[in-house]
mmCIF file of C-alpha atoms in Angstrom:
data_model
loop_
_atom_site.group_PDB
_atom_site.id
_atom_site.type_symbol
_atom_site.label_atom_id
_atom_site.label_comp_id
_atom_site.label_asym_id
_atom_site.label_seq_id
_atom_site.Cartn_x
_atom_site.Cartn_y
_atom_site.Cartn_z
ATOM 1 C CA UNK P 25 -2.857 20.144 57.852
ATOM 2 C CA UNK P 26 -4.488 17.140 56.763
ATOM 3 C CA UNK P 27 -3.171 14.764 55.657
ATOM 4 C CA UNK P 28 -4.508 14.321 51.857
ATOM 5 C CA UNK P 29 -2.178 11.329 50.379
ATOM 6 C CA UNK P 30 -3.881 8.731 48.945
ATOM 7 C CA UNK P 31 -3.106 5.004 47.077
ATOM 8 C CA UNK P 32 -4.170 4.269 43.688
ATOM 9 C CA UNK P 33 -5.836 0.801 42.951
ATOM 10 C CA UNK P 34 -3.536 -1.273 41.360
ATOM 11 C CA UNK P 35 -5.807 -0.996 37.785
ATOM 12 C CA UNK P 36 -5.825 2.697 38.231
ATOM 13 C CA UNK P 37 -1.669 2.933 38.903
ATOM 14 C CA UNK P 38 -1.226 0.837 35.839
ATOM 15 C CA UNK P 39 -3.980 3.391 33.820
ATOM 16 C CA UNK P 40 -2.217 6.867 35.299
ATOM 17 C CA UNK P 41 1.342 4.882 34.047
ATOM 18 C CA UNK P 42 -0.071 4.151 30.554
ATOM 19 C CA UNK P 43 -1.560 7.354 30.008
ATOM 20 C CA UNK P 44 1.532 8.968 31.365
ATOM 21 C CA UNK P 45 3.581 7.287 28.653
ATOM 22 C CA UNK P 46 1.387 8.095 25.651
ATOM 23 C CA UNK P 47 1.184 11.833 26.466
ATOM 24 C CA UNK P 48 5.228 11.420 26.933
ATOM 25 C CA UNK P 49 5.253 10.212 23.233
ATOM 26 C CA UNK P 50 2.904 12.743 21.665
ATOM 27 C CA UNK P 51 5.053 15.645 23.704
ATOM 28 C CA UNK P 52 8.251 13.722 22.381
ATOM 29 C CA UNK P 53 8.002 12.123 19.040
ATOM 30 C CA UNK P 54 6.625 14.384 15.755
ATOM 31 C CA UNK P 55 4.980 11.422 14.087
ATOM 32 C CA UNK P 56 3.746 8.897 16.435
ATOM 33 C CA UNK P 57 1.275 6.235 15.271
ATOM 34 C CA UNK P 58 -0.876 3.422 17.036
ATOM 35 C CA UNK P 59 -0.994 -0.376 16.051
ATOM 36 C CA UNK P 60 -5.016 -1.453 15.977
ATOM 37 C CA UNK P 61 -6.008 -4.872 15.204
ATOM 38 C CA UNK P 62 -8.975 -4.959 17.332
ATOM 39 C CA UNK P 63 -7.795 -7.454 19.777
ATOM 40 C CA UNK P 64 -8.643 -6.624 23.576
ATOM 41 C CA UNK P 65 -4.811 -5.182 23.944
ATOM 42 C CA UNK P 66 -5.277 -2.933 21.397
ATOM 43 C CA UNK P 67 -8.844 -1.778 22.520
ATOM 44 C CA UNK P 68 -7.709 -0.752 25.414
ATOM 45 C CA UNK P 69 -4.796 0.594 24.274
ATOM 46 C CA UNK P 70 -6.709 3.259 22.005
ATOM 47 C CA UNK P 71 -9.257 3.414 25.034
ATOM 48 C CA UNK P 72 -6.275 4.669 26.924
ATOM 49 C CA UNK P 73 -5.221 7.118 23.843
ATOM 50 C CA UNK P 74 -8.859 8.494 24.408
ATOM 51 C CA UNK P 75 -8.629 9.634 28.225
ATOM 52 C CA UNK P 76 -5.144 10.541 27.791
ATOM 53 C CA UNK P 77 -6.152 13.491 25.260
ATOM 54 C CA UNK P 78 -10.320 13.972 25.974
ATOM 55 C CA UNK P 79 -11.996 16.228 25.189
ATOM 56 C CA UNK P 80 -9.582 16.870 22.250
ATOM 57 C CA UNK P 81 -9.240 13.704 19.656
ATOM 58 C CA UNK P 82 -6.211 11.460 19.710
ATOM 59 C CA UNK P 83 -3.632 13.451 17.996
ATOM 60 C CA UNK P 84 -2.310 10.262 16.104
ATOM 61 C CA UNK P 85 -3.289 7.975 13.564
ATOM 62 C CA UNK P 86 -4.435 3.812 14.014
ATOM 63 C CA UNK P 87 -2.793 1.392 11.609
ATOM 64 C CA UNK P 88 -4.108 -2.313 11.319
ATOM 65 C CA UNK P 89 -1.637 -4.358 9.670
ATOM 66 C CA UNK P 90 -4.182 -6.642 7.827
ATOM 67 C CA UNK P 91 -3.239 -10.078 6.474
ATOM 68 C CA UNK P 92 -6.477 -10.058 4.160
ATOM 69 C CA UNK P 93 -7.272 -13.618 6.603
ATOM 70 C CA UNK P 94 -8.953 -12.030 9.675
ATOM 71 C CA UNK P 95 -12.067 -12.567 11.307
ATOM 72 C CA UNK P 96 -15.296 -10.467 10.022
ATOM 73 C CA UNK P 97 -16.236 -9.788 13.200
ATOM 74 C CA UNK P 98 -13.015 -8.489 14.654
ATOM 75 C CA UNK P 99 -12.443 -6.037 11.008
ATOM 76 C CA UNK P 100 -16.275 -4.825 11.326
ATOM 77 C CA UNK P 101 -15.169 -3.593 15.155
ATOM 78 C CA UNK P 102 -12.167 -2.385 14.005
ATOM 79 C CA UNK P 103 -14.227 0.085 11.785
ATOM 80 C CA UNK P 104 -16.825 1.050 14.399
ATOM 81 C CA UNK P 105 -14.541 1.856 17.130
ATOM 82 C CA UNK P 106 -11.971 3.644 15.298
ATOM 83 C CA UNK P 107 -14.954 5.822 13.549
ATOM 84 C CA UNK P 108 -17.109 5.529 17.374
ATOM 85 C CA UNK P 109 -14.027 7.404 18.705
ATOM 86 C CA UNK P 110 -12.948 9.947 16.192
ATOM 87 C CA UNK P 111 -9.549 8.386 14.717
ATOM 88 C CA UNK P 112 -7.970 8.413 11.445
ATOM 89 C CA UNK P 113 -7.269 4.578 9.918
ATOM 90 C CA UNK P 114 -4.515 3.594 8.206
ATOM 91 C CA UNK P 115 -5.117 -0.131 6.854
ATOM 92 C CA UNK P 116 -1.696 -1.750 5.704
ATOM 93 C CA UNK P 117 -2.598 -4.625 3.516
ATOM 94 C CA UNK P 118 -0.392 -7.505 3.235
ATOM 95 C CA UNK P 119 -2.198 -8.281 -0.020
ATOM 96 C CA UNK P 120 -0.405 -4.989 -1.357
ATOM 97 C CA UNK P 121 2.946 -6.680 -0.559
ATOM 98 C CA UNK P 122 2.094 -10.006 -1.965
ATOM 99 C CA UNK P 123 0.958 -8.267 -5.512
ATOM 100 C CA UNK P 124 4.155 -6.265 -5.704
ATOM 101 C CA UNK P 125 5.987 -9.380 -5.370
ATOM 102 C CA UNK P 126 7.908 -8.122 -2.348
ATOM 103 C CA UNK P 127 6.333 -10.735 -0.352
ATOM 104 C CA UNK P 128 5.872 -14.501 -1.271
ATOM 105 C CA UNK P 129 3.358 -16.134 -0.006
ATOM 106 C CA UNK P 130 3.255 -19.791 1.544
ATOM 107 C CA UNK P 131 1.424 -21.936 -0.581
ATOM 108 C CA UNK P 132 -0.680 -25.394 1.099
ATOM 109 C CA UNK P 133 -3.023 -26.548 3.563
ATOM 110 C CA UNK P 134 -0.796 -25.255 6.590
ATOM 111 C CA UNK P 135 -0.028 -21.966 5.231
ATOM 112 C CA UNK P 136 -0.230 -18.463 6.980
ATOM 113 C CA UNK P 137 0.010 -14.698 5.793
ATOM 114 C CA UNK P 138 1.015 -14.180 9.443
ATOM 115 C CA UNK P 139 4.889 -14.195 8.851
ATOM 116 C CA UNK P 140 4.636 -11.706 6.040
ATOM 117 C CA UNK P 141 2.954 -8.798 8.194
ATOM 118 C CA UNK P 142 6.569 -7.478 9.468
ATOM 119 C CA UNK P 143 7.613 -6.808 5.325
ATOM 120 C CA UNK P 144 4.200 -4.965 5.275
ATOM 121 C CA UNK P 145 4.586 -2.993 8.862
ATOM 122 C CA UNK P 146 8.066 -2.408 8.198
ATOM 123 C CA UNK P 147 6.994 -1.311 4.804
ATOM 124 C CA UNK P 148 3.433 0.921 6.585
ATOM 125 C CA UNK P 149 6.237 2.471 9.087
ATOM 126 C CA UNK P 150 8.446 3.963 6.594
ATOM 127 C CA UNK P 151 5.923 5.197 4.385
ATOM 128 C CA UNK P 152 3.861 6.631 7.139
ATOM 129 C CA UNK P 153 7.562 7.883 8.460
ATOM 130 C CA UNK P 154 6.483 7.195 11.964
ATOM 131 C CA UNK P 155 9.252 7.936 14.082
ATOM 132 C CA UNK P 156 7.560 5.740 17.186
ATOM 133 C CA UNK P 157 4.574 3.087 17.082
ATOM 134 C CA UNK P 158 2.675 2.155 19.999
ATOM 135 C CA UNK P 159 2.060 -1.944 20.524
ATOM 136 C CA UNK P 160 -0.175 -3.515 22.917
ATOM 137 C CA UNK P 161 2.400 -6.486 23.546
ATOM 138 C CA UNK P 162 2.408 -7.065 27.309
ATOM 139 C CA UNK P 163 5.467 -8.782 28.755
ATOM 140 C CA UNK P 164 3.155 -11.869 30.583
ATOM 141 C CA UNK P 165 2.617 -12.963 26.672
ATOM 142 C CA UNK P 166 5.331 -14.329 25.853
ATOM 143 C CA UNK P 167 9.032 -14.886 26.843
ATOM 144 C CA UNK P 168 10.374 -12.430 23.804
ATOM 145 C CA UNK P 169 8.070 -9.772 24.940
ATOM 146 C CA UNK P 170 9.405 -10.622 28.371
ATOM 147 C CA UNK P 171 12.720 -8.672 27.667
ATOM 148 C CA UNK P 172 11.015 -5.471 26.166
ATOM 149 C CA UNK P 173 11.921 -1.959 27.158
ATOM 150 C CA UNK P 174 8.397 0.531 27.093
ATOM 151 C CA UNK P 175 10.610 2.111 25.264
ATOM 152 C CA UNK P 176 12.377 -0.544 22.315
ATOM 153 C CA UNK P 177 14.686 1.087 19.945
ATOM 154 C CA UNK P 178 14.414 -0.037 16.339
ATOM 155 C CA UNK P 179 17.400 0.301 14.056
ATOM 156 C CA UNK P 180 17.218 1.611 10.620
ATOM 157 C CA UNK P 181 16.375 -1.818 9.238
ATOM 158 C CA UNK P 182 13.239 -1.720 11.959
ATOM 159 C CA UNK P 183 14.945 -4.419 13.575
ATOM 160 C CA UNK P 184 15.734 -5.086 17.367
ATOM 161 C CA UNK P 185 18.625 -5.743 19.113
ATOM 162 C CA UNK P 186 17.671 -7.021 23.092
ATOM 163 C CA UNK P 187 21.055 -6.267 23.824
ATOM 164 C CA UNK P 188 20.778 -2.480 22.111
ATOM 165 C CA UNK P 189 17.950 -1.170 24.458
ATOM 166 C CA UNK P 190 17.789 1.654 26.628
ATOM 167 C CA UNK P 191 18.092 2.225 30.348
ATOM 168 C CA UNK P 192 14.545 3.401 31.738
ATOM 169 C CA UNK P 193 15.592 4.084 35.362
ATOM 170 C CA UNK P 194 12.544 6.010 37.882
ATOM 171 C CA UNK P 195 10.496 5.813 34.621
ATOM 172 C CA UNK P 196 12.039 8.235 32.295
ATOM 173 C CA UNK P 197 12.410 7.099 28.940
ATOM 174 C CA UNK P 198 14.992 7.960 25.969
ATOM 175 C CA UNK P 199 13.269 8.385 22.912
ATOM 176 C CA UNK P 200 16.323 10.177 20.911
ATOM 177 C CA UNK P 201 16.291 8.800 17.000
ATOM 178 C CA UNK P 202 18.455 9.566 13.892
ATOM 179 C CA UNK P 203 16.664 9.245 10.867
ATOM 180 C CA UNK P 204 15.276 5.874 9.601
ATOM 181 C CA UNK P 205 15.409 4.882 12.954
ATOM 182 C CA UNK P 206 12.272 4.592 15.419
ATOM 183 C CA UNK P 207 10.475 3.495 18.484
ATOM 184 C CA UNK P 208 8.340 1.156 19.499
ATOM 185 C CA UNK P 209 5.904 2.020 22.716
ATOM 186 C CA UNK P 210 4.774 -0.683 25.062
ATOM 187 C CA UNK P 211 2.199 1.172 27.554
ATOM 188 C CA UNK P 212 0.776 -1.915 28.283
ATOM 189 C CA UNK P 213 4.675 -3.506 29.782
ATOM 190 C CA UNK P 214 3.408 -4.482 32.590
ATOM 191 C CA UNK P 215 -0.261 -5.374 32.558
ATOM 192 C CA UNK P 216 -1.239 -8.721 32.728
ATOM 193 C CA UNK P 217 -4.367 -10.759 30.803
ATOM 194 C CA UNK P 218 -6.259 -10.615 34.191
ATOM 195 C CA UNK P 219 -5.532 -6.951 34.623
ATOM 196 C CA UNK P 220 -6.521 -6.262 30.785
ATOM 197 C CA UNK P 221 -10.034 -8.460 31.701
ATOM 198 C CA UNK P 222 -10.488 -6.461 34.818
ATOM 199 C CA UNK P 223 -9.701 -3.271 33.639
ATOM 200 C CA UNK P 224 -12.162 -3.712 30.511
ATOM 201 C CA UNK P 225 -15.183 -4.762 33.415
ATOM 202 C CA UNK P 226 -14.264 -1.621 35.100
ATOM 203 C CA UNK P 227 -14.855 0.495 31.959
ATOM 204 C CA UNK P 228 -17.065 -1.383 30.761
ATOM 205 C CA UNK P 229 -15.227 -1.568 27.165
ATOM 206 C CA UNK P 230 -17.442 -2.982 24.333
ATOM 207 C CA UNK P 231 -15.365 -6.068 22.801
ATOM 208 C CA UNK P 232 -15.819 -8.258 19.659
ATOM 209 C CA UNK P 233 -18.245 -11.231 20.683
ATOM 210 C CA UNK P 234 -15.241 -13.462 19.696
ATOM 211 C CA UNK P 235 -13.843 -12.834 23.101
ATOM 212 C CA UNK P 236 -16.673 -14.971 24.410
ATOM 213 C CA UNK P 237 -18.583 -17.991 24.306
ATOM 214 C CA UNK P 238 -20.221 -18.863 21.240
ATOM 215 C CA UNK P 239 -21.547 -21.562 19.156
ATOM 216 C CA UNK P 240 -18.750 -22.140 16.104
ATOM 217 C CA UNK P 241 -17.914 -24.452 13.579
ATOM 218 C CA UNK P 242 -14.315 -25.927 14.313
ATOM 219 C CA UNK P 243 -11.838 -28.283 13.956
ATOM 220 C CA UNK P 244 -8.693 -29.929 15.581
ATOM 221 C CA UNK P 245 -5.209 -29.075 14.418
ATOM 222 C CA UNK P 246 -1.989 -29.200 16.373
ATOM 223 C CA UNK P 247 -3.942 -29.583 19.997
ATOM 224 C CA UNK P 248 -6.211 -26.762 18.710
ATOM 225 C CA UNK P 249 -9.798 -25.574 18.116
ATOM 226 C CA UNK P 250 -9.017 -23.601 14.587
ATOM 227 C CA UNK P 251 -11.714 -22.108 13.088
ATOM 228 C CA UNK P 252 -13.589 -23.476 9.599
ATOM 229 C CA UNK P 253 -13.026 -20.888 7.447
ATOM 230 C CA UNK P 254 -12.948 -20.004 3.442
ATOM 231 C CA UNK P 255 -8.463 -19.508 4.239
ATOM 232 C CA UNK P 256 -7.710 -23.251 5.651
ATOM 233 C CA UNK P 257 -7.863 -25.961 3.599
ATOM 234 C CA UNK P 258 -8.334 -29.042 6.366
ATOM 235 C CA UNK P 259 -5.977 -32.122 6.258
ATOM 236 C CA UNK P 260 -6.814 -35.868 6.171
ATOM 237 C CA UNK P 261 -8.629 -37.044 8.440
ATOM 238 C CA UNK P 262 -9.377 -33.124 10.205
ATOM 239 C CA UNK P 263 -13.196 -33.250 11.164
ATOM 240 C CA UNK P 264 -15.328 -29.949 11.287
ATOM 241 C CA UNK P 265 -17.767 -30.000 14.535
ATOM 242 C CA UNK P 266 -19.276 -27.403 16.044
ATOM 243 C CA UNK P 267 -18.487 -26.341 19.636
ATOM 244 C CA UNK P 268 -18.955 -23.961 22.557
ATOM 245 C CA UNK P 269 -15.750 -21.864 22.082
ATOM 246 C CA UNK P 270 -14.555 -18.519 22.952
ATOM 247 C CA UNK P 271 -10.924 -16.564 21.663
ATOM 248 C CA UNK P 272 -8.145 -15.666 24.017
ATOM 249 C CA UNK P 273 -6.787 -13.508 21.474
ATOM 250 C CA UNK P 274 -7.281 -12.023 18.309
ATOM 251 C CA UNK P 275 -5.296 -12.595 15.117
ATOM 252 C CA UNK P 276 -4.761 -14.085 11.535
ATOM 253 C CA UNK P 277 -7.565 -16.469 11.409
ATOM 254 C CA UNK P 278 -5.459 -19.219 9.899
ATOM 255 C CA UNK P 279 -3.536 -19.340 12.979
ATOM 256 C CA UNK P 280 -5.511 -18.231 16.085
ATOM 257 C CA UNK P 281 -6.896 -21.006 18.087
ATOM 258 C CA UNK P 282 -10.103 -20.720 20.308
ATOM 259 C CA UNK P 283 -10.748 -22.837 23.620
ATOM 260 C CA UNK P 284 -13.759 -24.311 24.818
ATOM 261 C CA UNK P 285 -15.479 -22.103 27.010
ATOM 262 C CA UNK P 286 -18.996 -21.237 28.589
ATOM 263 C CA UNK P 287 -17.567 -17.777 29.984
ATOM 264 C CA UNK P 288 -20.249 -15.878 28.330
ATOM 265 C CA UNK P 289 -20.067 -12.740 30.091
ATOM 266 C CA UNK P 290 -16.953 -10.204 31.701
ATOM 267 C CA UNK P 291 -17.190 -12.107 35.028
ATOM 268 C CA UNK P 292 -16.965 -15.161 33.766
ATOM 269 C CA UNK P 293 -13.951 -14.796 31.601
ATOM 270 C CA UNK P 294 -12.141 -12.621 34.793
ATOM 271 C CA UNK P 295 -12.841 -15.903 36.674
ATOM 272 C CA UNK P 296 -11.656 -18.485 33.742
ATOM 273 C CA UNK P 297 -8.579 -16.985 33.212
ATOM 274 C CA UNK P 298 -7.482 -16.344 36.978
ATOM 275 C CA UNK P 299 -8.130 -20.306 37.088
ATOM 276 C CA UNK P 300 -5.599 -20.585 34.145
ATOM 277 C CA UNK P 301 -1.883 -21.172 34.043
ATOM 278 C CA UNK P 302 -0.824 -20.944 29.932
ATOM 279 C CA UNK P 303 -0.881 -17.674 28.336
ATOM 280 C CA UNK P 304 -3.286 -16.906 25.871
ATOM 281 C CA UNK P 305 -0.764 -16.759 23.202
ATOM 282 C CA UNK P 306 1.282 -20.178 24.726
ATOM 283 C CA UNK P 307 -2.179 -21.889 24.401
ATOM 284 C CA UNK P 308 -4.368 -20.491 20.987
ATOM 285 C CA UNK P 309 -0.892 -19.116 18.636
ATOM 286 C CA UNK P 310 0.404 -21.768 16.584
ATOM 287 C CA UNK P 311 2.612 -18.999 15.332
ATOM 288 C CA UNK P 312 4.576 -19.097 18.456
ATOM 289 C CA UNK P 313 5.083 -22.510 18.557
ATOM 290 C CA UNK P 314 7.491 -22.736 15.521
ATOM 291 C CA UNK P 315 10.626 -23.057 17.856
ATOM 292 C CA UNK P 316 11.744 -21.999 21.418
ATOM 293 C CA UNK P 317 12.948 -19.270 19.844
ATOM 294 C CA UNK P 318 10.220 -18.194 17.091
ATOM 295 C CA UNK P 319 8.644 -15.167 18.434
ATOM 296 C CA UNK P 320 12.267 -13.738 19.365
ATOM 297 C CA UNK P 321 13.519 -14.465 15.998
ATOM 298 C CA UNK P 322 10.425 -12.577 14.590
ATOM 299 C CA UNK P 323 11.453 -9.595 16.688
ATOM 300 C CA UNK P 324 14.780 -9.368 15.422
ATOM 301 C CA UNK P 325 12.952 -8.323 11.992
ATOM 302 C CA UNK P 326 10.930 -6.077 12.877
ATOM 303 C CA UNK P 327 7.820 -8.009 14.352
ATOM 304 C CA UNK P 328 6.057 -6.786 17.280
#
């Protein structure tokens, strides 16, 4: 007989592997749930969701944990891709928290609603009583993320433990819970930015223009383009210019830094960031760069 065996691109072994673990949590979990912001992890992500379950619609909802400080352009994708493809959204406002006074919010010209989204998710989670929650956190981010299971147990108090995970030998994955307790999914583990850029060019995957060059009013804060926006107040002595920038990633706007950039189109970013060395989040998240530790400290309360 023939022989019929054949090898999967290296894109198309990481797609089969995602799609294989979000089937394994709709077969596994009763109510699953899927983190949106509509960054390019998460677009692909719920891409993924989409061929995993076609023709049928993803059986799960999308949650955006909104900080009430994102960009318009990212929140008006959010909408039409989430309606484009059929989904149910769940919006988790971090405004909610704040007027319920279980949240306080940082007052002055450095402050950031990002810190307060894990009260709110942790808050979205057990009202939504998701027993697992897919994430688009890829373990190139970010040396936190680097330790990640696809499979990372959450305790009662939605916090993580790196020394409490599971074993995930030949791929199989534990996703036993008690009550209270949950899971958070990681298809994405082992994806890289690159592969995320080259797997978006491959299905040609409609992004927020963010993601590429663009004319924008900025200004210089901590070795970083920020955007001027109504939710930073600028120091003495900031400047606002305009410049040729583009985003790396997508987040609270008082926080995410953009880089200058005249990769305008797919091929152009695939090439820019092959070239680079700094992750995206290393280079534009002045969240991360609170302390060695920051983003692992985040994680043991419940942040993604």
């Amino acid at each position: 007989m023939p022989d019929t065996a054949y090898e999967l691109s290296h894109l198309r072994a990481l797609e089969a592997e995602a799609i294989h673990i979000i089937r394994e949590v709709a077969a596994e979990f009763e109510r699953p749930g899927l983190l949106f912001s509509g960054g390019k992890d998460s677009i692909v992500m719920l891409h993924l969701a989409v061929k995993a379950f076609s023709p049928a619609k993803v059986p799960f909802p999308v949650m955006h944990v909104d900080t009430g400080e994102n960009f318009d352009e990212v929140l008006a994708f959010r909408d039409e891709m989430v309606h484009r493809v059929g989904a149910r959204l769940i919006v988790a406002s971090v405004q909610d928290d704040i007027d319920a006074g279980t949240s306080v919010e940082d007052m002055g010209p450095r402050a950031t609603r990002n810190r307060l989204q894990t009260a709110t998710l942790l808050r979205a989670i057990e009202e939504q009583r998701f027993d697992a929650v897919f994430g688009g956190a890829r373990r190139d981010e970010e040396k936190a993320r680097a330790k990640e299971r696809v499979f990372s147990f959450r305790d009662e108090f939605g916090q993580w433990d790196p020394k409490n995970q599971r074993p995930e030998l030949w791929n199989l994955y534990n996703g036993r819970v008690r009550k209270g307790e949950h899971i958070r999914v990681f298809p994405l583990s082992n994806w890289t930015e690159l592969d995320i850029w080259q797997y978006i060019a491959e299905e040609q995957i409609a992004l927020p223009a963010i993601y590429f060059a663009h004319q924008r009013k900025v200004f210089r804060r901590d070795d970083m383009w920020l955007a001027d926006t109504k939710f930073i107040t600028l120091l003495e002595g900031e400047e606002i210019v305009e410049k040729q920038v583009r985003f790396r990633t997508v987040g609270d706007a008082t926080c995410t830094g953009a880089v200058e950039s005249d990769a305008a189109t797919l091929e152009d970013v695939i090439a820019e960031v092959a070239a680079t060395r700094i992750t995206e989040r290393g280079a534009t998240r002045a969240d991360d760069r609170i302390s060695e530790s920051g983003m692992e400290d985040r994680k043991r309360e419940g942040y993604f």
